[in-house]
Coordinates of C-alpha atoms and ligand atoms in Angstrom, one line a residue:
D1 CA 0.0 0.0 0.0
H2 CA 1.0 3.6 -0.4
S3 CA 1.2 6.9 1.5
C4 CA 2.0 10.4 0.5
K5 CA 1.9 14.0 1.5
V6 CA -0.7 15.2 -1.2
L7 CA -3.2 12.7 -2.6
I8 CA -5.2 13.9 -5.6
L9 CA -8.4 12.1 -6.6
G10 CA -9.0 12.6 -10.4
G11 CA -6.4 13.6 -13.0
G12 CA -8.8 15.7 -15.1
T13 CA -8.7 19.5 -15.5
G14 CA -8.6 20.4 -11.8
G15 CA -6.7 17.4 -10.5
C16 CA -3.9 17.6 -13.1
S17 CA -3.4 21.4 -12.7
A18 CA -3.3 21.1 -9.0
A19 CA -0.8 18.1 -9.3
A20 CA 1.5 20.2 -11.4
K21 CA 1.6 23.1 -8.9
F22 CA 2.2 20.8 -5.9
C23 CA 4.9 18.8 -7.8
Y24 CA 6.9 22.1 -8.3
K25 CA 6.5 22.9 -4.7
L26 CA 7.2 19.5 -3.1
G27 CA 9.2 17.6 -5.7
K28 CA 9.2 13.9 -6.5
G29 CA 7.6 11.3 -4.2
N30 CA 5.2 13.6 -2.5
V31 CA 2.2 13.7 -4.8
I32 CA 0.0 10.8 -5.9
V33 CA -2.8 11.1 -8.5
I34 CA -5.4 8.3 -8.7
D35 CA -7.4 8.1 -12.0
P36 CA -8.5 5.0 -14.0
A37 CA -8.7 6.8 -17.4
D38 CA -6.1 6.1 -20.1
K39 CA -6.7 9.5 -21.6
H40 CA -7.0 13.0 -20.3
Y41 CA -9.7 15.0 -22.2
Y42 CA -9.8 18.7 -23.0
Q43 CA -13.6 18.6 -22.9
P44 CA -14.2 22.2 -24.1
L45 CA -13.1 21.1 -27.6
L46 CA -16.0 18.6 -27.8
T47 CA -18.4 21.4 -28.9
L48 CA -16.2 22.1 -32.0
I49 CA -15.7 18.3 -32.7
G50 CA -19.5 17.9 -32.7
A51 CA -19.6 20.7 -35.3
G52 CA -16.9 19.0 -37.4
V53 CA -14.5 21.9 -36.9
K54 CA -11.9 19.7 -35.1
Q55 CA -11.0 16.0 -35.0
L56 CA -11.7 13.9 -31.9
E57 CA -8.0 13.1 -31.5
A58 CA -7.3 16.8 -30.8
A59 CA -9.3 16.6 -27.5
S60 CA -7.3 14.0 -25.7
R61 CA -3.7 13.0 -24.8
P62 CA -2.5 9.9 -22.9
M63 CA -2.9 10.5 -19.2
V64 CA 0.7 9.5 -18.6
S65 CA 1.9 12.3 -20.8
V66 CA -0.3 15.0 -19.2
L67 CA 0.2 14.3 -15.5
P68 CA 3.4 15.8 -14.1
K69 CA 6.5 13.5 -14.2
K70 CA 7.2 14.1 -10.6
A71 CA 3.8 12.7 -9.6
K72 CA 3.0 9.0 -9.1
W73 CA 0.0 8.0 -11.1
I74 CA -2.0 5.1 -9.8
Q75 CA -4.3 3.9 -12.6
D76 CA -7.3 2.8 -10.5
S77 CA -10.7 4.1 -9.3
V78 CA -11.2 5.4 -5.9
S79 CA -14.1 3.5 -4.2
K80 CA -14.1 5.0 -0.7
I81 CA -12.7 8.0 1.2
H82 CA -12.1 7.5 4.9
P83 CA -11.8 11.2 5.9
C84 CA -11.5 10.5 9.7
N85 CA -8.6 8.1 9.1
N86 CA -6.9 9.9 6.2
Y87 CA -6.8 7.2 3.6
V88 CA -8.8 6.1 0.6
T89 CA -9.6 2.6 -0.8
T90 CA -9.5 1.7 -4.5
D91 CA -11.4 -0.7 -6.7
M92 CA -8.4 -3.0 -6.8
G93 CA -8.2 -3.0 -3.0
L94 CA -5.3 -0.6 -2.4
N95 CA -5.3 1.6 0.7
I96 CA -3.6 4.9 0.1
S97 CA -3.0 7.2 3.0
Y98 CA -2.5 11.0 2.8
E99 CA -1.6 14.0 4.8
Y100 CA -3.6 16.3 2.5
L101 CA -6.4 15.4 0.1
I102 CA -7.5 17.2 -3.1
V103 CA -10.8 15.9 -4.5
A104 CA -11.2 16.6 -8.2
L105 CA -13.5 13.8 -9.4
G106 CA -15.6 15.8 -11.8
I107 CA -19.4 15.2 -12.4
E108 CA -21.0 12.0 -13.8
S109 CA -23.3 11.8 -16.8
H110 CA -26.4 9.5 -16.5
F111 CA -27.7 8.7 -20.0
E112 CA -29.7 5.8 -18.5
K113 CA -31.9 8.2 -16.6
V114 CA -33.8 9.2 -19.8
K115 CA -35.8 6.2 -21.1
G116 CA -34.6 5.0 -24.5
L117 CA -31.7 7.5 -24.7
Q118 CA -28.8 5.0 -24.4
E119 CA -30.2 2.8 -27.1
A120 CA -30.9 5.8 -29.3
L121 CA -27.3 7.0 -28.9
E122 CA -25.9 3.5 -29.7
N123 CA -27.9 3.2 -32.9
P124 CA -26.0 4.7 -35.8
R125 CA -29.0 5.8 -37.7
S126 CA -31.1 7.2 -34.9
G127 CA -30.4 10.9 -35.5
V128 CA -29.6 11.2 -31.8
S129 CA -26.2 12.4 -30.5
C130 CA -24.5 14.1 -27.5
N131 CA -21.4 16.3 -27.4
Y132 CA -20.8 15.5 -23.8
S133 CA -19.4 12.0 -24.6
A134 CA -16.4 11.1 -26.7
N135 CA -18.5 8.1 -27.9
Y136 CA -21.4 10.1 -29.2
V137 CA -19.9 13.5 -30.2
E138 CA -19.0 12.6 -33.8
K139 CA -22.7 11.6 -34.4
T140 CA -23.6 15.3 -34.0
C141 CA -21.6 16.1 -37.0
E142 CA -23.0 13.2 -39.0
N143 CA -26.6 14.1 -38.0
M144 CA -26.0 17.7 -39.0
S145 CA -25.0 16.7 -42.5
N146 CA -28.0 14.3 -42.7
L147 CA -30.4 17.0 -41.5
K148 CA -32.4 17.8 -44.7
E149 CA -35.8 18.6 -43.2
G150 CA -38.0 18.3 -40.1
N151 CA -37.3 19.2 -36.5
A152 CA -34.0 19.6 -34.9
I153 CA -34.2 19.5 -31.1
F154 CA -31.6 20.4 -28.5
T155 CA -32.2 19.7 -24.8
F156 CA -30.9 20.7 -21.3
P157 CA -31.6 18.3 -18.4
N158 CA -33.2 18.9 -15.0
T159 CA -29.9 18.8 -13.0
P160 CA -26.7 20.9 -12.8
V161 CA -24.4 20.2 -15.8
K162 CA -20.9 21.1 -16.7
C163 CA -20.6 24.0 -19.2
A164 CA -24.2 25.1 -19.1
G165 CA -23.7 26.9 -22.4
A166 CA -22.7 23.7 -24.4
P167 CA -26.3 22.5 -25.1
L168 CA -27.1 25.9 -26.7
K169 CA -23.8 26.1 -28.6
A170 CA -24.7 22.8 -30.3
C171 CA -28.0 24.4 -31.4
Y172 CA -26.5 27.6 -32.8
L173 CA -23.8 25.6 -34.7
T174 CA -26.3 23.3 -36.3
E175 CA -28.5 26.2 -37.2
D176 CA -25.6 28.0 -38.8
Y177 CA -24.6 24.8 -40.7
V178 CA -28.0 24.2 -42.1
R179 CA -28.4 27.8 -43.1
R180 CA -25.0 27.7 -44.9
A181 CA -26.1 24.5 -46.6
G182 CA -29.2 26.3 -48.0
R183 CA -31.7 24.1 -46.2
R184 CA -32.7 26.5 -43.4
D185 CA -36.3 26.9 -44.6
K186 CA -36.9 23.1 -44.4
V187 CA -35.8 22.6 -40.8
N188 CA -37.4 23.8 -37.6
F189 CA -35.2 24.5 -34.6
Y190 CA -36.2 23.9 -31.0
Y191 CA -34.2 24.5 -27.8
R192 CA -35.8 22.8 -24.8
T193 CA -34.4 23.5 -21.4
S194 CA -35.4 22.5 -17.9
L195 CA -34.2 25.8 -16.6
P196 CA -36.5 28.8 -16.2
V197 CA -34.1 31.0 -18.2
I198 CA -32.0 30.5 -21.3
F199 CA -28.7 31.4 -19.4
S200 CA -28.2 32.2 -15.7
V201 CA -26.6 35.6 -16.3
K202 CA -29.1 38.2 -17.4
H203 CA -26.6 40.4 -19.2
Y204 CA -25.9 37.6 -21.7
A205 CA -29.3 35.9 -21.5
E206 CA -31.0 38.9 -23.1
K207 CA -28.6 38.8 -26.1
L208 CA -28.9 35.0 -26.4
L209 CA -32.7 35.2 -26.5
K210 CA -32.6 37.9 -29.1
L211 CA -30.3 35.8 -31.2
C212 CA -32.7 32.9 -31.0
E213 CA -35.5 35.1 -32.1
K214 CA -33.5 36.5 -35.0
R215 CA -32.5 33.0 -36.2
N216 CA -36.0 31.6 -35.6
I217 CA -35.0 29.1 -32.9
D218 CA -38.0 28.2 -30.7
V219 CA -37.0 28.4 -27.1
G220 CA -39.0 26.3 -24.6
L221 CA -38.3 26.8 -20.9
K222 CA -39.0 24.5 -17.9
Q223 CA -39.3 21.4 -20.1
E224 CA -37.5 18.1 -19.4
L225 CA -36.7 15.4 -21.9
I226 CA -38.0 12.1 -20.3
E227 CA -38.1 9.6 -23.2
V228 CA -36.6 9.0 -26.6
N229 CA -38.0 6.4 -29.1
H230 CA -35.5 6.1 -32.0
V231 CA -37.8 3.8 -34.0
T232 CA -40.6 6.3 -34.2
K233 CA -38.2 9.3 -33.9
E234 CA -40.2 10.8 -31.0
A235 CA -39.0 12.7 -28.0
K236 CA -41.2 13.1 -24.9
F237 CA -41.0 16.2 -22.7
R238 CA -42.5 16.9 -19.3
Q239 CA -43.4 20.4 -18.1
I240 CA -41.4 20.9 -14.9
D241 CA -44.2 22.9 -13.2
R242 CA -47.0 20.6 -14.5
P243 CA -45.5 17.1 -14.3
L244 CA -48.7 15.4 -15.7
E245 CA -48.4 17.4 -19.0
I246 CA -46.4 15.4 -21.5
E247 CA -45.6 16.7 -25.0
T248 CA -44.5 14.3 -27.7
M249 CA -42.3 15.8 -30.5
Q250 CA -41.1 14.3 -33.8
Y251 CA -37.4 14.9 -34.5
S252 CA -35.0 14.4 -37.4
M253 CA -32.1 15.4 -35.2
L254 CA -31.9 15.3 -31.4
H255 CA -29.0 16.6 -29.4
A256 CA -29.7 15.2 -25.9
V257 CA -27.8 16.2 -22.8
P258 CA -28.0 13.7 -20.0
P259 CA -28.9 14.4 -16.3
M260 CA -25.7 14.6 -14.3
S261 CA -24.8 13.9 -10.6
P262 CA -21.9 14.2 -8.3
P263 CA -19.7 11.0 -7.9
K264 CA -21.7 8.7 -5.7
L265 CA -18.7 7.5 -3.8
L266 CA -18.5 10.9 -2.0
A267 CA -21.9 10.6 -0.2
E268 CA -21.4 6.8 0.2
S269 CA -18.0 7.4 1.9
S270 CA -19.3 9.8 4.6
K271 CA -22.3 12.1 4.9
D272 CA -19.9 14.7 6.4
L273 CA -18.1 15.0 3.1
V274 CA -21.0 16.3 1.1
D275 CA -23.9 18.8 0.9
H276 CA -27.6 17.9 0.6
A277 CA -27.2 17.2 -3.1
G278 CA -24.1 15.0 -2.8
Y279 CA -21.4 17.5 -3.9
L280 CA -18.2 17.9 -1.9
R281 CA -18.9 20.5 0.8
I282 CA -16.2 23.2 0.7
N283 CA -15.9 26.8 1.7
K284 CA -16.9 28.9 -1.3
A285 CA -14.0 31.4 -0.8
T286 CA -11.1 29.2 0.5
L287 CA -12.0 25.9 -1.2
Q288 CA -11.1 24.1 2.1
H289 CA -13.5 21.4 3.3
D290 CA -16.1 22.6 5.8
I291 CA -15.4 19.8 8.3
F292 CA -12.0 18.2 7.4
P293 CA -9.3 20.9 7.3
N294 CA -6.8 18.7 5.4
I295 CA -9.3 18.2 2.5
Y296 CA -9.7 20.6 -0.4
G297 CA -11.8 20.4 -3.5
I298 CA -11.7 21.8 -7.0
G299 CA -13.9 21.7 -10.1
D300 CA -17.2 20.0 -11.0
C301 CA -17.5 17.7 -8.0
T302 CA -17.7 20.5 -5.5
N303 CA -20.7 22.5 -4.2
L304 CA -19.2 25.9 -5.2
P305 CA -22.2 27.9 -6.3
T306 CA -20.8 28.8 -9.7
S307 CA -21.1 27.4 -13.2
K308 CA -19.0 24.3 -13.6
T309 CA -16.3 24.9 -16.2
A310 CA -12.6 24.5 -16.9
A311 CA -12.3 28.2 -16.7
A312 CA -13.7 28.1 -13.2
A313 CA -11.3 25.3 -12.2
A314 CA -8.5 27.6 -13.6
G315 CA -9.7 30.4 -11.3
Q316 CA -9.8 27.9 -8.4
V317 CA -6.4 26.2 -8.8
G318 CA -4.4 29.3 -7.8
V319 CA -6.5 29.9 -4.7
L320 CA -6.3 26.2 -3.8
Y321 CA -2.6 26.2 -4.1
K322 CA -2.0 29.2 -1.9
N323 CA -4.5 28.1 0.8
L324 CA -3.4 24.4 1.0
S325 CA 0.2 25.7 1.2
S326 CA -0.8 27.9 4.1
T327 CA -2.6 24.9 5.8
M328 CA 0.6 22.9 5.4
S329 CA 2.6 25.5 7.2
G330 CA 0.0 25.8 10.0
K331 CA -1.4 29.1 8.8
D332 CA -5.0 30.1 8.0
S333 CA -6.2 30.1 4.4
S334 CA -6.4 33.7 3.2
S335 CA -6.7 33.6 -0.6
K336 CA -10.3 33.9 -1.8
Y337 CA -12.0 32.6 -4.9
D338 CA -14.6 35.0 -6.3
G339 CA -16.6 32.4 -8.3
Y340 CA -15.0 33.4 -11.6
T341 CA -16.3 31.2 -14.4
S342 CA -16.4 31.6 -18.2
C343 CA -18.4 30.2 -21.0
P344 CA -17.4 30.9 -24.6
L345 CA -20.8 30.8 -26.2
V346 CA -20.1 29.8 -29.8
T347 CA -23.0 31.1 -31.8
G348 CA -21.8 30.0 -35.3
F349 CA -18.8 28.9 -37.4
S350 CA -17.1 32.3 -36.9
S351 CA -18.7 33.9 -33.9
C352 CA -18.7 33.7 -30.2
I353 CA -20.0 35.6 -27.1
L354 CA -17.4 35.3 -24.3
A355 CA -19.5 35.2 -21.1
E356 CA -17.4 35.7 -17.9
F357 CA -19.0 36.2 -14.5
D358 CA -18.7 35.6 -10.7
Y359 CA -20.7 34.3 -7.8
D360 CA -23.1 37.2 -8.0
L361 CA -23.9 36.4 -11.6
Q362 CA -22.3 39.8 -12.5
P363 CA -20.1 40.0 -15.6
L364 CA -16.4 39.8 -14.7
E365 CA -14.9 40.4 -18.1
T366 CA -11.3 40.3 -19.2
F367 CA -11.3 42.5 -22.3
P368 CA -12.2 46.1 -21.6
L369 CA -12.2 47.4 -25.2
I370 CA -14.8 45.1 -26.6
D371 CA -18.5 44.5 -25.7
Q372 CA -18.3 40.8 -24.7
S373 CA -22.0 40.4 -24.8
K374 CA -21.9 40.8 -28.6
E375 CA -20.7 38.2 -31.1
H376 CA -17.1 38.4 -32.1
R377 CA -14.9 36.6 -34.6
S378 CA -11.9 37.2 -32.3
M379 CA -13.6 35.3 -29.4
Y380 CA -14.3 32.4 -31.8
I381 CA -10.6 32.2 -32.8
M382 CA -9.7 32.4 -29.1
K383 CA -12.0 29.5 -28.3
K384 CA -10.8 27.4 -31.2
D385 CA -7.1 28.0 -31.4
L386 CA -5.8 29.9 -28.3
M387 CA -7.7 28.1 -25.5
P388 CA -6.4 24.6 -26.4
F389 CA -2.9 25.9 -26.5
L390 CA -3.4 27.7 -23.2
Y391 CA -4.8 24.5 -21.7
W392 CA -2.1 22.0 -22.8
Y393 CA 0.9 24.2 -22.4
G394 CA -0.4 26.5 -19.5
M395 CA -3.1 25.1 -17.3
V396 CA -2.3 21.4 -16.9
R397 CA 1.4 22.2 -16.4
G398 CA 0.5 24.5 -13.5
H399 CA 1.1 27.8 -15.3
W400 CA -2.4 29.2 -15.7
S401 CA -4.6 30.2 -12.9
G402 CA -7.3 32.0 -14.9
P403 CA -7.3 35.4 -16.4
N404 CA -7.3 37.4 -13.1
I405 CA -4.0 39.0 -13.5
L406 CA -4.5 39.6 -17.2
R407 CA -7.9 41.3 -16.4
K408 CA -6.3 43.6 -13.8
M409 CA -3.6 44.6 -16.3
L410 CA -6.0 45.3 -19.1
H411 CA -8.2 47.3 -16.7
L412 CA -5.4 49.5 -15.3
G413 CA -6.8 53.0 -14.9
Q414 CA -10.4 51.8 -15.3
S415 CA -12.9 51.4 -12.6
K416 CA -13.4 47.6 -12.8
Ligands
FAD501 P1 -12.8 16.4 -15.2 O1 -11.9 17.2 -16.0 O2 -14.0 15.8 -15.8 O3 -12.0 15.3 -14.5 C1 -12.5 14.3 -13.6 C2 -11.5 13.1 -13.6 O4 -11.9 12.3 -12.5 C3 -11.5 12.3 -14.8 O5 -10.2 12.2 -15.4 C4 -12.1 10.9 -14.4 O6 -11.5 9.9 -15.1 C5 -11.7 10.9 -12.9 N1 -12.5 10.1 -12.1 C6 -13.8 9.9 -12.1 N2 -14.2 9.0 -11.2 C7 -13.1 8.6 -10.6 C8 -12.8 7.7 -9.5 N3 -13.8 7.0 -8.9 N4 -11.5 7.5 -9.1 C9 -10.5 8.2 -9.7 N5 -10.7 9.1 -10.7 C10 -12.0 9.3 -11.1 N6 -15.3 24.4 -19.8 C11 -14.9 25.7 -20.1 O7 -14.2 26.3 -19.3 N7 -15.1 26.2 -21.4 C12 -15.8 25.5 -22.3 O8 -16.1 26.0 -23.4 C13 -16.3 24.2 -22.0 N8 -17.1 23.5 -22.8 C14 -17.4 22.2 -22.5 C15 -18.1 21.4 -23.5 C16 -18.5 20.1 -23.2 C17 -19.2 19.3 -24.3 C18 -18.1 19.5 -22.0 C19 -18.4 18.1 -21.7 C20 -17.5 20.3 -21.0 C21 -17.1 21.6 -21.3 N9 -16.5 22.4 -20.3 C22 -16.0 23.7 -20.7 C23 -16.4 21.9 -18.9 C24 -15.1 21.4 -18.4 O9 -14.6 20.5 -19.3 C25 -15.2 20.9 -17.0 O10 -15.8 21.8 -16.2 C26 -13.8 20.6 -16.4 O11 -13.2 19.5 -17.2 C27 -13.9 20.2 -14.9 O12 -12.7 19.7 -14.4 P2 -12.7 18.6 -13.3 O13 -11.3 18.4 -12.9 O14 -13.7 19.0 -12.2 O15 -13.4 17.3 -13.9
UQ1_502 C1 -10.0 29.8 -19.3 O1 -9.2 30.2 -18.5 C2 -10.3 28.5 -19.6 O2 -9.6 27.5 -18.9 C3 -8.3 27.1 -19.4 C4 -11.2 28.1 -20.5 O3 -11.5 26.8 -20.7 C5 -11.2 26.2 -21.8 C6 -12.0 29.1 -21.2 O4 -12.9 28.7 -22.0 C7 -11.8 30.5 -20.9 C8 -12.5 31.5 -21.7 C9 -10.8 30.9 -20.0 C10 -10.6 32.3 -19.6 C11 -9.4 32.9 -20.4 C12 -9.3 34.1 -21.0 C13 -8.0 34.5 -21.6 C14 -10.4 35.0 -21.0

């Protein structure tokens, strides 16, 4: 069995970035990362892979090449955390003890919770796809090119999801594709979300709604996809407020986003680890666990009340590093996370609205000279070409903690 100073559960966006920072600080032999996956995914690229702009291979690299060389990688799944005794157990039966624990397990997708969805996704001619899975993302692109007439439907489930803009991006991109292909008048577009709003930040939501109006995308709020029948090509929706009202819609193309949930092992390990919904219970400013001071959390598996994105994890990793370092030397955590998150809302094949905001759902934008609530070609290029570079060469190597410093530099002499 193993023991280490810093144990990191999950080698995704948050876990890998945190591992890089602590390996610089502590050197070889002090950091262990546990993750069963062969590959590390840069998930934000999946939106563009679904649209056929990038190839699937560009979104992943072998886990071994992305994790820091000075970290020890144990390729296994964590099955239980023992927070009172400072060790974890894995599927293969290893016990790994730690002085400090960083939980970065991400969020789970549950396709099986929508009746018929799994079968529809597996069927190559169903017209159903999902950008959230490497297995089903390429079907989006195939379905787009097969979309000649009828209804194209895009859904958002009745749970928190990662990158809350991604379901809408899939809709905009498909609409742009069909328009460019000269078939726009033969296809009807429907965006169906469980949420009461199109986007949680009013400043951007207004623009996004106008865009839907202009492009003739029908927006339906508070509606949840509950069933897919890929033989009859029907999708069933339930009104969130009136659960007995079920609407059946015919589709030619369906982009379905699954309900998501926190990793079950958190709540199963100890009720003290999680909040009422099962997310890791950490302080929203310091990222330190509410009950266990030697545990920190980062990313999608936490209860931080902000939108779950890689950009948010970038904003968190610098704060986590400073505060856990303080904890290690017996000091109080003093660095504070402001809830920064960002969502590059791709609205077409050469346009993007860069939403950036904080815990209060107020815009917290990096670029002072442009109106970020409008569509820009520059923001599309940033999303497509600059961000992947910043991710692979900056973030996962421990050199990118979000645009905080950049924003302050660009705003020198301005009020915000
Ligand atoms: P992840 O990166 O998902 O990592 C979790 C890791 O935990 C995985 O490697 C997994 O294998 C591992 N794991 C799971 N269970 C176990 C276990 N039991 N034991 C050990 N390891 C385990 N973000 C943006 O900022 N901008 C975007 O434009 C954007 N677009 C997106 C589009 C799509 C389609 C998707 C799917 C996501 C998008 N995101 C975007 C969100 C972003 O990818 C996530 O928020 C980010 O990856 C969260 O990082 P994380 O470390 O919390 O989780
Ligand atoms: C960001 O930091 C980040 O994480 C690496 C993303 O995820 C891919 C983003 O999409 C964005 C927009 C940011 C913020 C960075 C800048 C330069 C505004």
